[in-house]
Amino acid sequence: MMRMHATENIIEEIIASTYGEQLDARKRHVFGQALQGLVRLAKAEQLLDIRLDAQRAAGPSGNASARRQTRAILRRIGLDLELDQVQRKLEFGDSTDIAADDGPGGADLRDGLPRD
């Protein structure tokens, strides 16, 4: 026996009170699914509102912290990519000067600063 949720009971009551027993099984099912979809949409909107309220309550410092973390992660990824390129050049014996090579961000690998 399947458990019937409160929303399913209410949907059945709405269908019965709106159309009575006049609806055939197919129309009853379609109408019920439309109402169920409306309930799902309302739940999703409610969750989004809760998340937005929580972000507002955390204030701008919460967003700044997330941006700092994102930038730090991206910097680490960039450094990993640069190190992989250097390693490949060393492994495959590329004859170019590795120390003077520009990495993905235009940074000189000798000092890690962008060149102008």
Short mmCIF file of N, CA and C in Angstrom, two decimals, residues 4 6 24 41 47 96 100 103:
data_model
loop_
_atom_site.label_atom_id
_atom_site.label_comp_id
_atom_site.label_asym_id
_atom_site.label_seq_id
_atom_site.Cartn_x
_atom_site.Cartn_y
_atom_site.Cartn_z
N MET A 4 -0.12 8.01 0.81
CA MET A 4 -0.68 9.13 0.07
C MET A 4 -0.32 10.41 0.81
N ALA A 6 -0.32 14.53 1.68
CA ALA A 6 -1.40 15.50 1.91
C ALA A 6 -1.72 16.25 0.63
N ASP A 24 -13.59 11.60 -17.06
CA ASP A 24 -13.11 10.24 -17.29
C ASP A 24 -11.71 10.11 -16.67
N LEU A 41 6.34 23.41 -8.68
CA LEU A 41 6.84 24.75 -9.02
C LEU A 41 6.80 25.66 -7.80
N LEU A 47 11.88 27.36 -2.15
CA LEU A 47 13.28 27.07 -1.82
C LEU A 47 14.21 28.16 -2.33
N THR A 96 62.92 25.12 -26.24
CA THR A 96 62.67 26.52 -25.93
C THR A 96 63.03 26.81 -24.48
N ALA A 100 61.55 31.59 -19.61
CA ALA A 100 61.07 32.82 -20.25
C ALA A 100 59.71 32.64 -20.90
N GLY A 103 52.97 31.77 -19.40
CA GLY A 103 51.97 30.78 -19.06
C GLY A 103 50.61 31.24 -19.55
#
